[in-house]
Coordinates of C-alpha atoms in Angstrom, one line a residue:
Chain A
X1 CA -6.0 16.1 14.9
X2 CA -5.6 19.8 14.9
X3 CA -3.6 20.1 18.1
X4 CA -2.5 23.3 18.1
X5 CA 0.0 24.8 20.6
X6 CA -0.2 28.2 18.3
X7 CA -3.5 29.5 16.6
X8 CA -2.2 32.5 14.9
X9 CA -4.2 34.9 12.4
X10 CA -2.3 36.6 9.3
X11 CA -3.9 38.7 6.7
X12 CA -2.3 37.3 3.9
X13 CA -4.1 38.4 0.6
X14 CA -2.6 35.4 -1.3
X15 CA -2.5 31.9 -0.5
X16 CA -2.6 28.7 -1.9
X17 CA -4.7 25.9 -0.7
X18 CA -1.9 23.9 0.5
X19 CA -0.8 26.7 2.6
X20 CA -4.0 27.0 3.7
X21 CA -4.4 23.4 4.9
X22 CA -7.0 22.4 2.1
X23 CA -7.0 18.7 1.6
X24 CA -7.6 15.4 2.4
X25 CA -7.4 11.8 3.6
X26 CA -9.0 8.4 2.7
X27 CA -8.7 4.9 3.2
X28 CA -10.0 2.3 0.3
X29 CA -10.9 -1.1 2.4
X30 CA -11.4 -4.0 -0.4
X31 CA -13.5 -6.8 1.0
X32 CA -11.7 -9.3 -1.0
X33 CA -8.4 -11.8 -0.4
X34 CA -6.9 -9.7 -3.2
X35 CA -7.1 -6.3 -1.7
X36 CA -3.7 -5.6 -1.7
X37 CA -3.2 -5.8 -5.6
X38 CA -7.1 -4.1 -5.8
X39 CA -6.0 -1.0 -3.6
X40 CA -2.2 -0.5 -5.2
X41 CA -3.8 -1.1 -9.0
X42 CA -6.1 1.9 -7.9
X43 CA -3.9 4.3 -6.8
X44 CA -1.8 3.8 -10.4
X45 CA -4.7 4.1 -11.9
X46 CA -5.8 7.3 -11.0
X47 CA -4.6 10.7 -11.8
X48 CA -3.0 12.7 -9.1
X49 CA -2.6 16.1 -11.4
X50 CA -1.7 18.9 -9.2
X51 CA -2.0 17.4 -6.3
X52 CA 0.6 16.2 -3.5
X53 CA 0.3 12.6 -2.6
X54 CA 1.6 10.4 0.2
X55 CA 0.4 7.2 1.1
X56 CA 1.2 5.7 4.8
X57 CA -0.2 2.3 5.7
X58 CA -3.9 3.4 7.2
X59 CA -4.7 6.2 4.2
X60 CA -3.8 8.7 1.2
X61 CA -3.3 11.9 2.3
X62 CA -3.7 14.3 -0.6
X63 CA -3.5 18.1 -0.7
X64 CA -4.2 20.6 -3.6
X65 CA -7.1 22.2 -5.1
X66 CA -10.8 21.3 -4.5
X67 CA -11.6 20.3 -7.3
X68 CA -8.7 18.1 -8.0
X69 CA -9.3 16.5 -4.6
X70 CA -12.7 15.6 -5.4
X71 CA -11.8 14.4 -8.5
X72 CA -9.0 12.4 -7.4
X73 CA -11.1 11.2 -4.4
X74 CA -13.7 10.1 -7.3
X75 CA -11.4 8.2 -9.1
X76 CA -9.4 5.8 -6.8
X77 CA -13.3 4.5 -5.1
X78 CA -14.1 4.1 -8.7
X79 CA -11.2 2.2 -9.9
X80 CA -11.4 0.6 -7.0
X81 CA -15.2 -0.9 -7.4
X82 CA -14.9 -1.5 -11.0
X83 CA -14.1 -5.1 -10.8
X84 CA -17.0 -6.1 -8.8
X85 CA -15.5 -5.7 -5.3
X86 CA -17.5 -4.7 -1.8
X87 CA -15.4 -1.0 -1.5
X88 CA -15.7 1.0 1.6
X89 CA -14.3 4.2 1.1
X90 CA -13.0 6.4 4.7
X91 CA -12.6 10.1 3.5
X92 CA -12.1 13.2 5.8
X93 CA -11.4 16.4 3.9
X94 CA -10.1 19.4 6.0
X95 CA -9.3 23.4 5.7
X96 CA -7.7 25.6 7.7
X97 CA -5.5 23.9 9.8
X98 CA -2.1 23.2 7.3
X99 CA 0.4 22.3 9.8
X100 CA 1.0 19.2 11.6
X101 CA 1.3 21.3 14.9
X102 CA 0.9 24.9 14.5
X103 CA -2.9 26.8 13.0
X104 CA -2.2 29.8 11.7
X105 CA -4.6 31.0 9.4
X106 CA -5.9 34.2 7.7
X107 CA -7.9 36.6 9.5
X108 CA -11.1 35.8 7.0
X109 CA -11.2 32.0 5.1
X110 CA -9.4 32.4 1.2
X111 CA -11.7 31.8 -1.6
X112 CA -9.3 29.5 -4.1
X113 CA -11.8 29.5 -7.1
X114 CA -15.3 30.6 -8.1
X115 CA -16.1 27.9 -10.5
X116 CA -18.0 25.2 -8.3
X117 CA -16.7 21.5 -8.2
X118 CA -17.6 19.3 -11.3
X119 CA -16.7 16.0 -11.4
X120 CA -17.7 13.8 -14.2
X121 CA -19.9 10.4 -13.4
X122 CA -17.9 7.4 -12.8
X123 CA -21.0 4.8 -13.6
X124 CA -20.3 3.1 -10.2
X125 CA -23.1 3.7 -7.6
X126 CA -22.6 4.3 -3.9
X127 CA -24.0 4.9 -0.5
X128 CA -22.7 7.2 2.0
X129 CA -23.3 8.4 5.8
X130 CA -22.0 12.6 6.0
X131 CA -21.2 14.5 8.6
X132 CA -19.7 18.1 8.2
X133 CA -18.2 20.4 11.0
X134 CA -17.9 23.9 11.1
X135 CA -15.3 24.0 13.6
X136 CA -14.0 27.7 13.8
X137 CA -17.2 29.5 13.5
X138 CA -15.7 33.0 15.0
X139 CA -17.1 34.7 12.0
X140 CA -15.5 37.2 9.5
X141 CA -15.4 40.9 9.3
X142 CA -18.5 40.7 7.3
X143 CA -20.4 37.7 8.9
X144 CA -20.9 36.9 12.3
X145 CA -21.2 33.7 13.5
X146 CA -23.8 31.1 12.5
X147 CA -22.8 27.3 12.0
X148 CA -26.2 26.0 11.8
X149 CA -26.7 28.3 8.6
X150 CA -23.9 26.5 6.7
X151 CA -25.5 22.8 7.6
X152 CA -28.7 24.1 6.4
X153 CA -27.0 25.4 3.3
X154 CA -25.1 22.3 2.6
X155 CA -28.3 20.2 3.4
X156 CA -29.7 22.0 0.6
X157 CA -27.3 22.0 -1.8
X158 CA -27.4 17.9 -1.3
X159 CA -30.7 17.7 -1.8
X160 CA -30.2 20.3 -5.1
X161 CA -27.9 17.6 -6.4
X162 CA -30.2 14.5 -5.9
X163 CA -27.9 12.6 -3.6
X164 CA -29.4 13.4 -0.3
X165 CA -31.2 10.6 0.8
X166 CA -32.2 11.2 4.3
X167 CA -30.7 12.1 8.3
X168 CA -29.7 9.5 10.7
X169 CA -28.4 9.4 14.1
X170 CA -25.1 11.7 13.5
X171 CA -24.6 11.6 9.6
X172 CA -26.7 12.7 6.8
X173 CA -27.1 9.5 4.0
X174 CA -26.3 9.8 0.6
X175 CA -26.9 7.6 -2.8
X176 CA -25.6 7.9 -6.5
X177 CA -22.8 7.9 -8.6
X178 CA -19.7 8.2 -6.5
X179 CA -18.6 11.2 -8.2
X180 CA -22.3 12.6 -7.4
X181 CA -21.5 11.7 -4.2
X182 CA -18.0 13.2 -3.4
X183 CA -18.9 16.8 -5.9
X184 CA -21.9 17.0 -2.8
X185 CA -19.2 16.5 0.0
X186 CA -16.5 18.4 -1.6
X187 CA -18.3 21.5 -2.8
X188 CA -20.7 21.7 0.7
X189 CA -17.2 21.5 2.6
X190 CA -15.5 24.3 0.2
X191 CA -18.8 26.5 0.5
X192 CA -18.7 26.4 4.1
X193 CA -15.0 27.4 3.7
X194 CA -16.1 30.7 2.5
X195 CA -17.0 31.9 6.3
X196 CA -15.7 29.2 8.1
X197 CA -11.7 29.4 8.5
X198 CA -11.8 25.6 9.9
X199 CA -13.7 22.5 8.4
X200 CA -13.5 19.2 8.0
X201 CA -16.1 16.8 6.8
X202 CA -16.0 12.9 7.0
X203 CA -18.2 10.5 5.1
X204 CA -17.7 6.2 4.8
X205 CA -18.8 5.5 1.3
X206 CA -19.8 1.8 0.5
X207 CA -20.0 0.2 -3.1
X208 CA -21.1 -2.9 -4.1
X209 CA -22.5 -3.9 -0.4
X210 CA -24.6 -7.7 -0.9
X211 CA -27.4 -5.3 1.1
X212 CA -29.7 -5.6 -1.3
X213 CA -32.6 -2.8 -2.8
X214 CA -30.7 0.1 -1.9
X215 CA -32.6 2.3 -3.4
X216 CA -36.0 0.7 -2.4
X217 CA -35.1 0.7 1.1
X218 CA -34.1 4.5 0.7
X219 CA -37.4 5.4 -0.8
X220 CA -35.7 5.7 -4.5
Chain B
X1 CA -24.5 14.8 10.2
X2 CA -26.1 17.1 12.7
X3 CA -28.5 18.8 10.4
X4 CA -30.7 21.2 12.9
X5 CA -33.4 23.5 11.9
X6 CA -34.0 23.7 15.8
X7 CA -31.2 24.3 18.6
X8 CA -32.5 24.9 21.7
X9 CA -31.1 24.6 25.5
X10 CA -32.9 23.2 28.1
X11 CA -31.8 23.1 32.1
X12 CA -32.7 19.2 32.7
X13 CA -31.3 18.0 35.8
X14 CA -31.1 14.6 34.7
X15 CA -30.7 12.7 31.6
X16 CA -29.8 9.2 30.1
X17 CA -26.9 8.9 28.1
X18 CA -29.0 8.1 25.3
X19 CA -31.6 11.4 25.6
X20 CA -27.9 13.5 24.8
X21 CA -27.1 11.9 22.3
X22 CA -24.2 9.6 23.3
X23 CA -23.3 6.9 21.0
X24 CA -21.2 6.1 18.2
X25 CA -20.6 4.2 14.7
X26 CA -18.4 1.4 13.3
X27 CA -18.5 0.4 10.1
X28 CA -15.7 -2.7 10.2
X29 CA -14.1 -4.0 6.7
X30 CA -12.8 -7.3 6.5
X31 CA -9.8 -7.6 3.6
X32 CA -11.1 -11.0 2.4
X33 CA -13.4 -13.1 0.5
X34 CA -15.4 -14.3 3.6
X35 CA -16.0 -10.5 4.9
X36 CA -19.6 -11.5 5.4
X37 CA -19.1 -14.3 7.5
X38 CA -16.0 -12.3 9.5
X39 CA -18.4 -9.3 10.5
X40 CA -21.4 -11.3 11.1
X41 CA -19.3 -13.4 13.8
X42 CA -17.7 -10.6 15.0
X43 CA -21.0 -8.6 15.4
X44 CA -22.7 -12.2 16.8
X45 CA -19.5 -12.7 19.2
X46 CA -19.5 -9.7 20.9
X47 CA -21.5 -8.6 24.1
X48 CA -23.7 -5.3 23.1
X49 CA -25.0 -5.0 27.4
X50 CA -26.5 -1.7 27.9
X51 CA -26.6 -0.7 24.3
X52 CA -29.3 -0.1 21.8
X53 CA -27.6 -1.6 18.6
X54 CA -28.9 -1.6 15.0
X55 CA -26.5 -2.4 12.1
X56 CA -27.8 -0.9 8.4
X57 CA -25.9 -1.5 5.3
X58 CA -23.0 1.1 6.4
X59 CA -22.3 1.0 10.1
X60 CA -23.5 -0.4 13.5
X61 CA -25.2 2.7 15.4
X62 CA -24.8 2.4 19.1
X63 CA -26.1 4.4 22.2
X64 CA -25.3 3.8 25.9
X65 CA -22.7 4.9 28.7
X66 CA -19.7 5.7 27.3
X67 CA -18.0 3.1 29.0
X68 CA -20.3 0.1 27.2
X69 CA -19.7 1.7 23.8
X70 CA -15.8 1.6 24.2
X71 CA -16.2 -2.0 25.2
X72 CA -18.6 -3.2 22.6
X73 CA -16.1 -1.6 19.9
X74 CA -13.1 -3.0 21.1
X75 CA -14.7 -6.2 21.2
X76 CA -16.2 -6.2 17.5
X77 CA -12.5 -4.8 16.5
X78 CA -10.6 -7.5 18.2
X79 CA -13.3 -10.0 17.3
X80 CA -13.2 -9.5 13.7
X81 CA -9.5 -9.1 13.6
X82 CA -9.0 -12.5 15.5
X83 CA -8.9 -15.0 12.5
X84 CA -5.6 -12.8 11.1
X85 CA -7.8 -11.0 8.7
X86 CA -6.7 -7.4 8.1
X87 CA -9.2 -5.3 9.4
X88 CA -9.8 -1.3 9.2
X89 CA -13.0 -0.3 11.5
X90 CA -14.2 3.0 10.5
X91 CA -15.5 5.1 14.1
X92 CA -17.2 7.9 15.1
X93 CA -18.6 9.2 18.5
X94 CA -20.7 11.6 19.0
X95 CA -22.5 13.6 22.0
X96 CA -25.0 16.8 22.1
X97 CA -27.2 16.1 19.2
X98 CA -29.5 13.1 20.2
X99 CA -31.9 13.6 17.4
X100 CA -31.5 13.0 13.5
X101 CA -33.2 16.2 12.9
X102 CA -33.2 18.3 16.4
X103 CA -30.8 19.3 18.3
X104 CA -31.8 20.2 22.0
X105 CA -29.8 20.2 24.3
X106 CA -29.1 21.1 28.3
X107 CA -27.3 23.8 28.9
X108 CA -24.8 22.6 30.3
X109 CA -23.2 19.2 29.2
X110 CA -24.4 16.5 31.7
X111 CA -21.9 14.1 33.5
X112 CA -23.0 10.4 33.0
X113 CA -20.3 8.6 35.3
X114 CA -17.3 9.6 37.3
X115 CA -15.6 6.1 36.7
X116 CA -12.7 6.9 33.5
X117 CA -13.5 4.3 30.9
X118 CA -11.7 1.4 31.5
X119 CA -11.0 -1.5 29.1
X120 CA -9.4 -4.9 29.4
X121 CA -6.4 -5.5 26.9
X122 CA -7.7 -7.9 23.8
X123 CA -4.4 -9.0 22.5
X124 CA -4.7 -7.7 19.4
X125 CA -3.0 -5.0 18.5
X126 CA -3.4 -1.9 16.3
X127 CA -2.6 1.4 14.7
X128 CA -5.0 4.1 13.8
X129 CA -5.4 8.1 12.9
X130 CA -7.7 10.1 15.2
X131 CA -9.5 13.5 15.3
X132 CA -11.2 14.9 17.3
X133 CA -13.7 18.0 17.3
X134 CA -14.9 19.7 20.6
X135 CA -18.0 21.8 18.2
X136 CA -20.2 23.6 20.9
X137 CA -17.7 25.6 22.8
X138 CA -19.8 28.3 23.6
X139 CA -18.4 27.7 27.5
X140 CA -20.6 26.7 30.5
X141 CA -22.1 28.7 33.2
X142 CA -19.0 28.2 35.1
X143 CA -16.1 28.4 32.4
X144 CA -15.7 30.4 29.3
X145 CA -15.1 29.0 25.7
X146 CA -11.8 27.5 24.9
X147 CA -11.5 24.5 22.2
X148 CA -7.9 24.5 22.2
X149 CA -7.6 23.9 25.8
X150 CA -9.9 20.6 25.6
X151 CA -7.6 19.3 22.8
X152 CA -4.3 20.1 24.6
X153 CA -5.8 18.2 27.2
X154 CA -6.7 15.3 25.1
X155 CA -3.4 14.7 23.7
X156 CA -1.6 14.6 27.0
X157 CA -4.1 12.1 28.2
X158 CA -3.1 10.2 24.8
X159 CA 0.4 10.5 25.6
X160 CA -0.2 9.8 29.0
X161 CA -1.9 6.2 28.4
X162 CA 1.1 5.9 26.0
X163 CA -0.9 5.2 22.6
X164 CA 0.0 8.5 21.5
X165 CA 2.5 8.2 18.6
X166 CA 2.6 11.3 16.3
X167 CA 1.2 13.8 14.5
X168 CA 0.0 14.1 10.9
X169 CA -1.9 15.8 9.1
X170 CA -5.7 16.2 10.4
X171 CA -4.6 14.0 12.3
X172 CA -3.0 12.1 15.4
X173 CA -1.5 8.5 15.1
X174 CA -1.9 5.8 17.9
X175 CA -0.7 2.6 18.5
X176 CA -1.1 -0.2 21.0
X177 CA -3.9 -3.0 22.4
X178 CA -6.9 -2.2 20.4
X179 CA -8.9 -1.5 23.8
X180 CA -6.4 0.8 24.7
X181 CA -7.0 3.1 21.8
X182 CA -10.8 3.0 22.5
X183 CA -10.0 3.7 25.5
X184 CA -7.6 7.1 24.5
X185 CA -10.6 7.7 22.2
X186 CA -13.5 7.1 24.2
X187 CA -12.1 8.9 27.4
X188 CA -10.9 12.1 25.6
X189 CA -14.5 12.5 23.9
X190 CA -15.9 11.8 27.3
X191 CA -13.7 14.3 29.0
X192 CA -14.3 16.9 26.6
X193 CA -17.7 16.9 26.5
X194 CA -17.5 17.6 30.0
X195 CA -17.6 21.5 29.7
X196 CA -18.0 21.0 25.9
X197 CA -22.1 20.6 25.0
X198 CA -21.4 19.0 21.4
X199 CA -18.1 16.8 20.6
X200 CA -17.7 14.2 18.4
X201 CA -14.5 11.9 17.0
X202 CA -13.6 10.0 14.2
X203 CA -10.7 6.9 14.3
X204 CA -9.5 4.8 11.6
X205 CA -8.2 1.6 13.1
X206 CA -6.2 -0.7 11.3
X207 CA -5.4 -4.2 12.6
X208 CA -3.0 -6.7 10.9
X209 CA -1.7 -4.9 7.9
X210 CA 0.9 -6.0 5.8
X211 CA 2.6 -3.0 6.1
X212 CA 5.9 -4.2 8.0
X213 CA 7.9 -2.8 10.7
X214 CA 5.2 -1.0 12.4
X215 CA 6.3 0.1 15.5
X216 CA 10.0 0.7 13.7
X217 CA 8.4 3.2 11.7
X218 CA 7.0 5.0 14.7
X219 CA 10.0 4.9 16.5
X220 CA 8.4 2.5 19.4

């Protein structure tokens, strides 16, 4: 939680992401009696290049850059799934709160890198229910205020990508590759970052559910 | 996610729970081979009075009084986490955005019941990591904006019912009876969203994991 005794603003003209509280947490639950050797095969499995990583016993926090998030993110639910196994994914990704306790942030949101999150397909298909929140929606110098702009934009870049699948009661869904998937979380999470000093964004992705016709019950 | 082409305020006097929006998600993962049969009792088990339920292929959606959701997901926790299994139940709450597309809202956050949510202990117990995210604080008529004050006053209620553990990253860690971190959860998004229009929270709950020593590692 981003309890914050002290919510400070610097002007810092460099930072890097980790400073700047950019990164992440998820949980991989493995419906099967060999979860434990599923979940810790996984996380060896997959990548963790520039990226900090510490695992406690309810998730993965991660922090780094964007793209290497997603991509990381990408890769555990994948390795994950790959034998057959009902996956449920829990991922929250959060900017602009770095410390455990303090929030101090710059005056106007860092941009990290222009090039926009590309993650390559995994060949495992998902399902998700999103929610994103613009928590810190003060405005910049240049922008004022305006959260419900950056849903609409983020709505739209989801349904750019072909995952958006529909709204429900408090989360958007989403179906498709699971790196389809997390590059429409991640890079809707980093583009509201451009104006939005504080956001996190939550999504429960599900693989290999026995629910059967996914698609035909989502009208794809 | 609370995707909005339309926000508007309205000045109704009264309102149901249900007409603002109040309600939740679970989506509860069972690490075993008989996951199917473990939710399905769980969800079969557990008393849903006062609730609109419907389960999809991701989560159990729920809308009531704040008090009949905290029960219903202690209940399906504890239920599912009876047989030994380890469990993680994915949940959110939300409030201030009743519909999947609009977003109307009173103008001031209605009060549904002056009774604090109040749960029996289950006997099971549990460890999770908690956020939570007051989102409307544009004030009231009778108090001005101030999101940081609503989460300061969350965590001492937390520390107050003693399930408060720590801090972490995006997040705070509890511990204790499973009701009585619904309840920590449930009361806190119930008391902010007493000045606060539009709050929601997210919980990962984990119950019997292998990870030893728990309460050593959190000093309890």
């Amino acid at each position: 939680m981003h309890d914050t005794p002290t919510t400070t603003r610097t002007t810092t003209a460099s930072i890097e992401p980790r400073e700047f509280g950019v990164g992440g947490r998820i949980t991989l639950s493995v419906m099967s009696d060999d979860y434990v050797d599923v979940i810790l095969g996984a996380l060896a499995a997959t990548q963790s290049d520039g990226l900090t990583v510490e695992t406690d016993r309810i998730s993965t926090w991660v922090t780094g850059a964007e793209q290497d998030i997603a991509r990381y993110f990408s890769g555990l639910v994948a390795a994950a799934a790959r034998g057959g196994h009902h996956v449920v994914a829990t991922v929250m990704l959060s900017r602009g709160c770095p410390g455990e306790v303090t929030c101090e942030r710059p005056e106007r949101p860092p941009v990290f890198a222009d090039a926009a999150v590309q993650l390559a397909p995994t060949g495992v298909e998902a399902v998700a229910q999103w929610a994103l929140y613009p928590l810190d929606d003060q405005g910049t110098p240049e922008r004022t205020a305006d959260h419900m702009r950056d849903i609409y934009a983020a709505i739209e870049d989801a349904k750019a990508s072909g995952t958006y699948v529909g709204s429900d009661h408090y989360v958007t869904r989403l179906a498709g590759d699971v790196a389809a998937i997390l590059q429409t979380i991640t890079a809707t999470w980093a583009a509201v970052g451009r104006t939005v000093a504080h956001v996190t964004t939550h999504a429960t992705i599900s693989v290999n559910s026995p629910s059967v016709a996914l698609r035909a019950e989502d009208g794809r």
